Amino acid sequence: MPTKTILSPAQRAAIFDPPADRAIIERLYTLGPDDLAQVARRRRGANRIGYAVQLCYLRHPGRGLLTGENVPDTMLALLADQIGCATDDFTGYAMRPTTLREHRAEIEALLGLRAFARMDVRAMLALGSEIATSTDRGEAIVTGMVDRLRADRIALPAASTLERLALIVRTRARKAAHADLIRDCSAEQEAALEHLIASDDHDRTRLGWIREWPEAPSAANLKGIVERLDTVRDIGIVADRARRIHAARYAVIARTAGIATAQHLRRLERPRRLAMLIASMIEIEAALTDAALVMVEKMVGGLFRRADRTRADRLLGQARMLKDTARFHVRLGHLLLDARASGRDAFRAIDAKLGWDQLERSIRFAEDITRSTGDGLEEVVERYPAVRRFAPTFLAAFTFRTARSGDPLLGAIEVLRAMYRDSRSVLPKRVPTSFIKPRWRKVVQPSEGTIDRRAYEIAVIVHLRERLGSGSIWVDGSRAYRTLDDYQLPVPTFEAMRANGNLRVAVPTDFPEWYEERRTLLTRRMTEVELAAAAGELVDVTIERGQLLISPIRRSPSDDADALKAQLYAMLPRVRITDLLVEVAAWSGFADRFVHARSGAPASDPSALMGAILADATNLGLGRMAESSRGLTLPRLRWTAEWHVRDETYLSALAAIIDCHTAHPLAAVWGPGDTSSSDGQFFRAGGQGEARADRNARYGTEPGVLFYTHVTDRFTPFHTKVIAANAGEAAHVLDGLLDHESELVIREHATDTAGGVDHVFGLCHLLGFRFAPRIRDLNERRLYGLSALNSWPTLRPLVSGPVNVRAIEENWGETLRLAASIRAGTVSASVMLRKLAGFPRQNPVARSLREIGRVERTLFMLDWFDDPEQRRRTGSILNKGEARNALARAVFFNRLGELRDRTFENQRHRASGLTLVTAAVTLWNTVYLDRAVRHLRGSGVEVPDELLAHVAPLGWEHVGLTGDYLWSEIDKPRERFRPLRLHQQSQNA
């Protein structure tokens, strides 16, 4: 039976073996004069090179040379060159085991090392136990032990020794965490937890029912979520129980509990089973709470959309009647004027020619038309029955809190709760109304002293939704709807970081210094652009009579580039998508990033892993992938997807591909790698996915979602997320710049018009990114100044006014705290921007951020005016993102790209799989395009980089995306590159 290990072969080699990189080998194993003197004391060449190898091994990685071990050729060559012998001499070393031991003992004494002893075991167990409290990763535990041994000048024992110790401490840490979680759990709670995983007569469990909550927004589904929530709450597991153990250790237990089935849980020993159930209840309670609140938010939003459609339909229906009414009143007017001119009785004329009944009907219709407020709230109130179906359930299920004492909105919620609880249909005589906005007040209080009950109930729900979105009201047990302050760094922590200069923001922390710097820069740039505009020296930009006109960038002819692209792609070998993924995995190691949710080990079934990834990327799903793959079964795919495929493993795997592509020499032809763009790509939703999707008129009438993806100037996508089709894209711009795991250092980022808002300009400036969007309505945007505006007469018509410096200065500290919190990762930029936008009155920090953004947008617009290269660069990177979208559309082919996933998690996995596969195709194309270019240049064909820059590595005609998926080469990765299709090149020539 094989010995149980905690490290994968790759992890073991990284810790215990010499490095393979030549540069690192030269840095670590270049011998000094004293080393060479020691080596020279050996008489035979074999002993000299063997002694040198032992010397280097004991320095790094810190262990002795094993009998019969293969030493890296690069290392041997370097040492042989230094000591003046042949690498073949090493084969004659240590023919006598005594020589190996004697040399090792001598070198250990020389380096001040001692051998690992029994007394060190206890120290390693203590250290490992400390590390294991916060992680399940064997690599982290063993690495911590190795680092301590190296620091204490102790030679490393065999890898298996430290692995056994790591297994011991990890097992102890797991058992201790389980015991802490279940401590004080009552017999009733334990019985309730055990009941969750007991099967009924139909082999169904309560746990399965709780986990499968509906996501489509409806009153019935909200009741279903609340029913599940009540079941979880009745068990009485408080969230604070999770704080008994390290947060990272709890996260491992909770993640594993979320994957494990009831059948799997039943097979576990009691402490572990109960601990996982407790963690599962804590996580599910928070998830159900947030799911219910999101559902209510969607239902209220749908209420307004349906009201808008009702209003539009009503106006269309009234259009003809309005025309008839207008004609009637024209006849009435002529009749009255004739009666006045002729002196006849107007009343008799009306009675004879028009009729008083028809006049009354016309007046009533005109009154109905003119009585409408124009904001559509009457139509919203008409949909009261839809609100009444979910409002009682919603308000009764949650506890709402606010920092404001005696908040009238909370008082109104209590009034409605009491009314719903008592089954009354009449409001009390006195109800809170001060929270109602003016636009709602005329609907809720149509006349003095009266309140429209239906309008009041809807107003309470609508105002509550807005306050929840801003964070000024929060919900007990929620993680997505917390107080705004909870998302940010604690004030003492922020102040300490600010004092130590550790905020990691890109601006001076002192406001006067920042203000003087921006004022000087803005004044200088305004003066420079003013002089150029007055002299008519701006390229393709004119400012005349206060009107801005920017000519579009003219695309240069690209016939030569198109011909080169066709020639190069004709040379690329044809490849199945399965083989492409296998080759890219061998180059980048991305498959090793899909580690087990509990143990951290790479996937043991690479075929199933690749199949699960491709099932996401192509929109096939696991079932269809099992049918289309030879040798892959649905259970294998499901198990691998559940335990290895997660958001964080997708992100890490994508980073491996991006870093591999960035390091490739050809990638530099397409850009410096420090510029990026982001854009949303719409995918329709159908089937079960249609119910939770949203509509956006920009993409037609069908529901769907957006895959919002960040792409580098080298065509590689490095971050993606799923957002609602009707969500603003601007809030998500910074998420991808901050949350990717690759080694990219992005300095400039571009978006289309949708992302170009002042708050994003402000945050990008604070965090060190240059924001360069392509703004379609630039002539409608205004400039702002930090000094007197009279010095720039040409630009003055484009200037709205001065920046509100006081708003920035008064909130400078809180604005820095916001930026530092986003940089530290305590909250995402998209969450904070949505929260700030949701305040009923503009939040002071939002106001400060807007004013900072106005300064930065003004500087950007000035650059846009006088720098045609900036306009060209922004347009180029956006075009690269759009070109990548075409590849994504081709890969995501199944069901014509229609999403039918019921859960948001599955939709995220679809987006992540698609992004990873498009990145893999980009890397594969780059490698083989480089080989094709080198072949042409070696044949005497000139291939200038200027033309090569227009050949995008996004082609897919040579990639077999459909058909049966074969994984025959996964166990025997290709050692050599595929041959180019040179016969195709000859035919084309």
mmCIF file of C-alpha atoms in Angstrom, residues 682-943:
data_model
loop_
_atom_site.group_PDB
_atom_site.id
_atom_site.type_symbol
_atom_site.label_atom_id
_atom_site.label_comp_id
_atom_site.label_asym_id
_atom_site.label_seq_id
_atom_site.Cartn_x
_atom_site.Cartn_y
_atom_site.Cartn_z
ATOM 1 C CA PHE A 682 -24.275 40.002 -23.563
ATOM 2 C CA PHE A 683 -25.465 36.402 -23.478
ATOM 3 C CA ARG A 684 -29.136 35.536 -23.721
ATOM 4 C CA ALA A 685 -30.762 33.494 -20.969
ATOM 5 C CA GLY A 686 -33.335 30.790 -21.549
ATOM 6 C CA GLY A 687 -34.908 27.874 -19.761
ATOM 7 C CA GLN A 688 -34.243 27.913 -16.032
ATOM 8 C CA GLY A 689 -31.762 30.754 -16.465
ATOM 9 C CA GLU A 690 -34.383 33.095 -17.910
ATOM 10 C CA ALA A 691 -36.221 33.526 -14.606
ATOM 11 C CA ARG A 692 -33.257 35.125 -12.794
ATOM 12 C CA ALA A 693 -31.931 37.134 -15.745
ATOM 13 C CA ASP A 694 -32.604 40.815 -16.475
ATOM 14 C CA ARG A 695 -33.540 42.807 -19.544
ATOM 15 C CA ASN A 696 -31.769 45.749 -21.085
ATOM 16 C CA ALA A 697 -33.264 47.588 -24.041
ATOM 17 C CA ARG A 698 -29.751 48.087 -25.397
ATOM 18 C CA TYR A 699 -29.609 44.343 -26.141
ATOM 19 C CA GLY A 700 -33.213 43.879 -27.223
ATOM 20 C CA THR A 701 -36.217 42.517 -25.380
ATOM 21 C CA GLU A 702 -34.787 39.126 -24.355
ATOM 22 C CA PRO A 703 -33.399 38.583 -20.834
ATOM 23 C CA GLY A 704 -29.741 37.811 -20.283
ATOM 24 C CA VAL A 705 -26.548 38.591 -18.402
ATOM 25 C CA LEU A 706 -23.246 40.305 -19.133
ATOM 26 C CA PHE A 707 -19.842 38.647 -18.945
ATOM 27 C CA TYR A 708 -17.705 41.647 -17.997
ATOM 28 C CA THR A 709 -14.128 40.882 -19.052
ATOM 29 C CA HIS A 710 -10.783 42.680 -18.746
ATOM 30 C CA VAL A 711 -8.338 42.194 -21.644
ATOM 31 C CA THR A 712 -4.685 43.251 -21.932
ATOM 32 C CA ASP A 713 -3.145 45.028 -24.886
ATOM 33 C CA ARG A 714 -1.654 41.630 -25.708
ATOM 34 C CA PHE A 715 -5.148 40.169 -26.292
ATOM 35 C CA THR A 716 -5.237 38.012 -23.141
ATOM 36 C CA PRO A 717 -8.302 38.154 -20.853
ATOM 37 C CA PHE A 718 -7.188 38.321 -17.212
ATOM 38 C CA HIS A 719 -10.432 38.759 -15.265
ATOM 39 C CA THR A 720 -14.138 38.178 -15.778
ATOM 40 C CA LYS A 721 -17.316 38.421 -13.740
ATOM 41 C CA VAL A 722 -21.028 38.028 -14.363
ATOM 42 C CA ILE A 723 -23.178 41.130 -13.903
ATOM 43 C CA ALA A 724 -26.831 41.848 -14.520
ATOM 44 C CA ALA A 725 -27.729 42.983 -18.029
ATOM 45 C CA ASN A 726 -29.250 46.194 -16.642
ATOM 46 C CA ALA A 727 -26.378 46.932 -14.236
ATOM 47 C CA GLY A 728 -24.051 49.856 -14.801
ATOM 48 C CA GLU A 729 -20.671 48.720 -16.073
ATOM 49 C CA ALA A 730 -18.761 51.620 -14.512
ATOM 50 C CA ALA A 731 -18.909 50.166 -10.996
ATOM 51 C CA HIS A 732 -17.033 47.028 -12.102
ATOM 52 C CA VAL A 733 -14.094 48.647 -13.896
ATOM 53 C CA LEU A 734 -11.721 48.510 -10.923
ATOM 54 C CA ASP A 735 -12.603 44.999 -9.758
ATOM 55 C CA GLY A 736 -10.649 43.316 -12.518
ATOM 56 C CA LEU A 737 -7.663 45.651 -12.133
ATOM 57 C CA LEU A 738 -7.332 44.796 -8.450
ATOM 58 C CA ASP A 739 -8.550 41.204 -8.128
ATOM 59 C CA HIS A 740 -6.533 39.273 -10.722
ATOM 60 C CA GLU A 741 -3.720 36.992 -9.530
ATOM 61 C CA SER A 742 -1.351 37.364 -12.468
ATOM 62 C CA GLU A 743 1.915 39.291 -12.482
ATOM 63 C CA LEU A 744 0.467 41.960 -14.778
ATOM 64 C CA VAL A 745 1.072 45.552 -13.716
ATOM 65 C CA ILE A 746 -1.649 47.574 -15.406
ATOM 66 C CA ARG A 747 -1.041 51.310 -15.575
ATOM 67 C CA GLU A 748 -3.666 52.498 -18.062
ATOM 68 C CA HIS A 749 -7.185 51.178 -18.563
ATOM 69 C CA ALA A 750 -9.782 51.959 -21.207
ATOM 70 C CA THR A 751 -13.521 51.423 -21.397
ATOM 71 C CA ASP A 752 -16.313 52.558 -23.637
ATOM 72 C CA THR A 753 -18.659 55.393 -22.732
ATOM 73 C CA ALA A 754 -20.568 53.334 -20.148
ATOM 74 C CA GLY A 755 -17.545 53.221 -17.843
ATOM 75 C CA GLY A 756 -16.537 56.868 -18.087
ATOM 76 C CA VAL A 757 -18.065 58.333 -14.914
ATOM 77 C CA ASP A 758 -16.413 60.794 -12.558
ATOM 78 C CA HIS A 759 -16.366 58.463 -9.554
ATOM 79 C CA VAL A 760 -14.330 55.903 -11.528
ATOM 80 C CA PHE A 761 -11.921 58.628 -12.638
ATOM 81 C CA GLY A 762 -11.492 59.574 -8.985
ATOM 82 C CA LEU A 763 -10.916 56.059 -7.665
ATOM 83 C CA CYS A 764 -8.537 55.168 -10.497
ATOM 84 C CA HIS A 765 -6.470 58.232 -9.647
ATOM 85 C CA LEU A 766 -6.352 57.369 -5.941
ATOM 86 C CA LEU A 767 -5.332 53.770 -6.665
ATOM 87 C CA GLY A 768 -2.699 54.549 -9.273
ATOM 88 C CA PHE A 769 -4.424 53.701 -12.567
ATOM 89 C CA ARG A 770 -4.702 56.050 -15.507
ATOM 90 C CA PHE A 771 -8.281 55.884 -16.734
ATOM 91 C CA ALA A 772 -8.639 56.520 -20.471
ATOM 92 C CA PRO A 773 -12.205 55.799 -21.658
ATOM 93 C CA ARG A 774 -13.536 56.458 -25.131
ATOM 94 C CA ILE A 775 -16.379 58.877 -24.382
ATOM 95 C CA ARG A 776 -18.901 59.110 -27.183
ATOM 96 C CA ASP A 777 -20.533 62.370 -26.025
ATOM 97 C CA LEU A 778 -17.281 64.148 -25.181
ATOM 98 C CA ASN A 779 -18.559 67.434 -26.615
ATOM 99 C CA GLU A 780 -21.273 67.388 -23.943
ATOM 100 C CA ARG A 781 -18.827 66.854 -21.066
ATOM 101 C CA ARG A 782 -17.499 69.929 -19.323
ATOM 102 C CA LEU A 783 -14.064 70.840 -18.026
ATOM 103 C CA TYR A 784 -13.423 72.000 -14.451
ATOM 104 C CA GLY A 785 -10.722 74.225 -13.003
ATOM 105 C CA LEU A 786 -8.780 74.601 -9.759
ATOM 106 C CA SER A 787 -7.893 78.246 -10.374
ATOM 107 C CA ALA A 788 -9.291 81.378 -12.066
ATOM 108 C CA LEU A 789 -10.863 80.547 -15.438
ATOM 109 C CA ASN A 790 -10.385 83.855 -17.289
ATOM 110 C CA SER A 791 -6.922 82.921 -18.553
ATOM 111 C CA TRP A 792 -8.290 80.464 -21.115
ATOM 112 C CA PRO A 793 -10.726 82.293 -23.441
ATOM 113 C CA THR A 794 -10.771 79.556 -26.105
ATOM 114 C CA LEU A 795 -11.499 76.788 -23.625
ATOM 115 C CA ARG A 796 -13.761 78.893 -21.403
ATOM 116 C CA PRO A 797 -17.019 77.869 -23.175
ATOM 117 C CA LEU A 798 -16.152 74.243 -22.443
ATOM 118 C CA VAL A 799 -15.543 74.893 -18.733
ATOM 119 C CA SER A 800 -18.483 74.346 -16.389
ATOM 120 C CA GLY A 801 -16.888 76.021 -13.403
ATOM 121 C CA PRO A 802 -14.498 75.485 -10.506
ATOM 122 C CA VAL A 803 -14.055 72.230 -8.631
ATOM 123 C CA ASN A 804 -15.640 72.147 -5.171
ATOM 124 C CA VAL A 805 -12.331 71.985 -3.319
ATOM 125 C CA ARG A 806 -14.005 72.294 0.067
ATOM 126 C CA ALA A 807 -15.952 69.075 -0.498
ATOM 127 C CA ILE A 808 -12.668 67.243 -1.123
ATOM 128 C CA GLU A 809 -10.797 68.797 1.788
ATOM 129 C CA GLU A 810 -13.535 68.150 4.364
ATOM 130 C CA ASN A 811 -13.737 64.467 3.397
ATOM 131 C CA TRP A 812 -10.131 63.803 2.403
ATOM 132 C CA GLY A 813 -9.507 61.373 5.246
ATOM 133 C CA GLU A 814 -12.645 59.317 4.606
ATOM 134 C CA THR A 815 -11.955 59.299 0.872
ATOM 135 C CA LEU A 816 -8.473 57.920 1.507
ATOM 136 C CA ARG A 817 -9.985 55.365 3.886
ATOM 137 C CA LEU A 818 -12.318 54.222 1.122
ATOM 138 C CA ALA A 819 -9.455 53.867 -1.371
ATOM 139 C CA ALA A 820 -7.247 52.089 1.168
ATOM 140 C CA SER A 821 -10.059 49.668 2.027
ATOM 141 C CA ILE A 822 -10.512 48.786 -1.639
ATOM 142 C CA ARG A 823 -6.766 48.353 -2.090
ATOM 143 C CA ALA A 824 -6.556 46.163 1.036
ATOM 144 C CA GLY A 825 -9.350 43.948 -0.287
ATOM 145 C CA THR A 826 -11.774 44.430 2.585
ATOM 146 C CA VAL A 827 -14.385 45.472 0.026
ATOM 147 C CA SER A 828 -14.608 45.560 -3.762
ATOM 148 C CA ALA A 829 -14.818 48.813 -5.677
ATOM 149 C CA SER A 830 -18.094 47.752 -7.315
ATOM 150 C CA VAL A 831 -19.798 47.204 -3.948
ATOM 151 C CA MET A 832 -18.721 50.587 -2.589
ATOM 152 C CA LEU A 833 -19.645 52.491 -5.728
ATOM 153 C CA ARG A 834 -23.120 50.934 -5.700
ATOM 154 C CA LYS A 835 -23.516 51.730 -2.006
ATOM 155 C CA LEU A 836 -22.473 55.354 -2.459
ATOM 156 C CA ALA A 837 -24.781 55.746 -5.466
ATOM 157 C CA GLY A 838 -27.695 54.382 -3.442
ATOM 158 C CA PHE A 839 -27.774 57.152 -0.831
ATOM 159 C CA PRO A 840 -30.981 59.239 -0.943
ATOM 160 C CA ARG A 841 -28.843 62.359 -0.622
ATOM 161 C CA GLN A 842 -25.344 62.380 -2.000
ATOM 162 C CA ASN A 843 -22.926 60.904 0.491
ATOM 163 C CA PRO A 844 -20.076 63.277 1.476
ATOM 164 C CA VAL A 845 -17.469 60.741 0.373
ATOM 165 C CA ALA A 846 -19.276 60.291 -2.944
ATOM 166 C CA ARG A 847 -19.293 64.068 -3.385
ATOM 167 C CA SER A 848 -15.566 64.237 -2.651
ATOM 168 C CA LEU A 849 -14.864 61.372 -5.053
ATOM 169 C CA ARG A 850 -16.924 63.072 -7.765
ATOM 170 C CA GLU A 851 -14.931 66.304 -7.422
ATOM 171 C CA ILE A 852 -11.622 64.434 -7.556
ATOM 172 C CA GLY A 853 -12.946 62.636 -10.617
ATOM 173 C CA ARG A 854 -13.780 65.953 -12.263
ATOM 174 C CA VAL A 855 -10.174 67.041 -11.865
ATOM 175 C CA GLU A 856 -8.897 63.785 -13.368
ATOM 176 C CA ARG A 857 -11.468 63.758 -16.166
ATOM 177 C CA THR A 858 -10.482 67.306 -17.072
ATOM 178 C CA LEU A 859 -6.819 66.307 -17.264
ATOM 179 C CA PHE A 860 -7.761 63.310 -19.396
ATOM 180 C CA MET A 861 -9.905 65.387 -21.754
ATOM 181 C CA LEU A 862 -7.062 67.866 -22.206
ATOM 182 C CA ASP A 863 -4.774 64.977 -23.134
ATOM 183 C CA TRP A 864 -7.449 63.678 -25.503
ATOM 184 C CA PHE A 865 -7.607 67.084 -27.215
ATOM 185 C CA ASP A 866 -3.895 67.503 -27.920
ATOM 186 C CA ASP A 867 -2.584 63.922 -28.067
ATOM 187 C CA PRO A 868 -3.767 61.905 -31.089
ATOM 188 C CA GLU A 869 -1.673 58.977 -29.863
ATOM 189 C CA GLN A 870 -3.851 58.797 -26.745
ATOM 190 C CA ARG A 871 -6.989 58.609 -28.906
ATOM 191 C CA ARG A 872 -5.400 55.972 -31.113
ATOM 192 C CA ARG A 873 -4.179 53.907 -28.135
ATOM 193 C CA THR A 874 -7.575 53.885 -26.460
ATOM 194 C CA GLY A 875 -9.308 52.912 -29.689
ATOM 195 C CA SER A 876 -6.772 50.154 -30.332
ATOM 196 C CA ILE A 877 -7.090 48.470 -26.929
ATOM 197 C CA LEU A 878 -10.889 48.605 -27.094
ATOM 198 C CA ASN A 879 -10.798 46.995 -30.523
ATOM 199 C CA LYS A 880 -8.661 44.195 -29.092
ATOM 200 C CA GLY A 881 -11.296 43.532 -26.453
ATOM 201 C CA GLU A 882 -14.029 43.405 -29.088
ATOM 202 C CA ALA A 883 -11.951 41.017 -31.205
ATOM 203 C CA ARG A 884 -11.552 38.733 -28.205
ATOM 204 C CA ASN A 885 -15.342 38.784 -27.770
ATOM 205 C CA ALA A 886 -15.688 37.262 -31.242
ATOM 206 C CA LEU A 887 -13.500 34.332 -30.181
ATOM 207 C CA ALA A 888 -15.534 33.944 -26.979
ATOM 208 C CA ARG A 889 -18.758 33.831 -28.983
ATOM 209 C CA ALA A 890 -17.318 31.066 -31.171
ATOM 210 C CA VAL A 891 -16.174 28.961 -28.206
ATOM 211 C CA PHE A 892 -19.456 29.396 -26.296
ATOM 212 C CA PHE A 893 -21.367 27.729 -29.089
ATOM 213 C CA ASN A 894 -23.788 25.282 -27.456
ATOM 214 C CA ARG A 895 -27.467 26.309 -27.432
ATOM 215 C CA LEU A 896 -26.342 29.254 -29.601
ATOM 216 C CA GLY A 897 -24.707 30.816 -26.570
ATOM 217 C CA GLU A 898 -27.897 30.811 -24.504
ATOM 218 C CA LEU A 899 -27.437 30.462 -20.735
ATOM 219 C CA ARG A 900 -29.803 28.034 -19.071
ATOM 220 C CA ASP A 901 -28.156 27.766 -15.663
ATOM 221 C CA ARG A 902 -30.484 28.175 -12.733
ATOM 222 C CA THR A 903 -27.918 29.428 -10.235
ATOM 223 C CA PHE A 904 -25.652 32.435 -10.295
ATOM 224 C CA GLU A 905 -22.703 30.233 -9.269
ATOM 225 C CA ASN A 906 -23.056 28.102 -12.390
ATOM 226 C CA GLN A 907 -23.214 31.228 -14.540
ATOM 227 C CA ARG A 908 -19.971 32.444 -12.944
ATOM 228 C CA HIS A 909 -18.337 29.123 -13.746
ATOM 229 C CA ARG A 910 -19.499 29.407 -17.365
ATOM 230 C CA ALA A 911 -17.884 32.845 -17.643
ATOM 231 C CA SER A 912 -14.666 31.718 -15.942
ATOM 232 C CA GLY A 913 -14.346 28.597 -18.092
ATOM 233 C CA LEU A 914 -14.924 30.618 -21.243
ATOM 234 C CA THR A 915 -12.291 33.182 -20.246
ATOM 235 C CA LEU A 916 -9.750 30.494 -19.423
ATOM 236 C CA VAL A 917 -10.221 28.645 -22.716
ATOM 237 C CA THR A 918 -10.014 31.836 -24.790
ATOM 238 C CA ALA A 919 -6.784 32.666 -22.937
ATOM 239 C CA ALA A 920 -5.499 29.164 -23.695
ATOM 240 C CA VAL A 921 -6.312 29.584 -27.398
ATOM 241 C CA THR A 922 -4.515 32.941 -27.367
ATOM 242 C CA LEU A 923 -1.395 31.413 -25.800
ATOM 243 C CA TRP A 924 -1.377 28.424 -28.169
ATOM 244 C CA ASN A 925 -1.766 30.701 -31.188
ATOM 245 C CA THR A 926 1.017 32.948 -29.909
ATOM 246 C CA VAL A 927 3.436 30.028 -29.564
ATOM 247 C CA TYR A 928 2.735 28.692 -33.047
ATOM 248 C CA LEU A 929 2.560 32.112 -34.696
ATOM 249 C CA ASP A 930 6.023 32.705 -33.302
ATOM 250 C CA ARG A 931 7.225 29.450 -34.852
ATOM 251 C CA ALA A 932 5.660 30.410 -38.175
ATOM 252 C CA VAL A 933 7.272 33.864 -38.080
ATOM 253 C CA ARG A 934 10.677 32.395 -37.275
ATOM 254 C CA HIS A 935 10.289 29.937 -40.144
ATOM 255 C CA LEU A 936 9.480 32.733 -42.599
ATOM 256 C CA ARG A 937 12.334 34.897 -41.399
ATOM 257 C CA GLY A 938 14.672 31.915 -41.561
ATOM 258 C CA SER A 939 13.562 31.415 -45.169
ATOM 259 C CA GLY A 940 14.499 34.981 -46.045
ATOM 260 C CA VAL A 941 10.990 36.424 -45.917
ATOM 261 C CA GLU A 942 10.781 39.833 -44.304
ATOM 262 C CA VAL A 943 8.192 39.967 -41.516
#
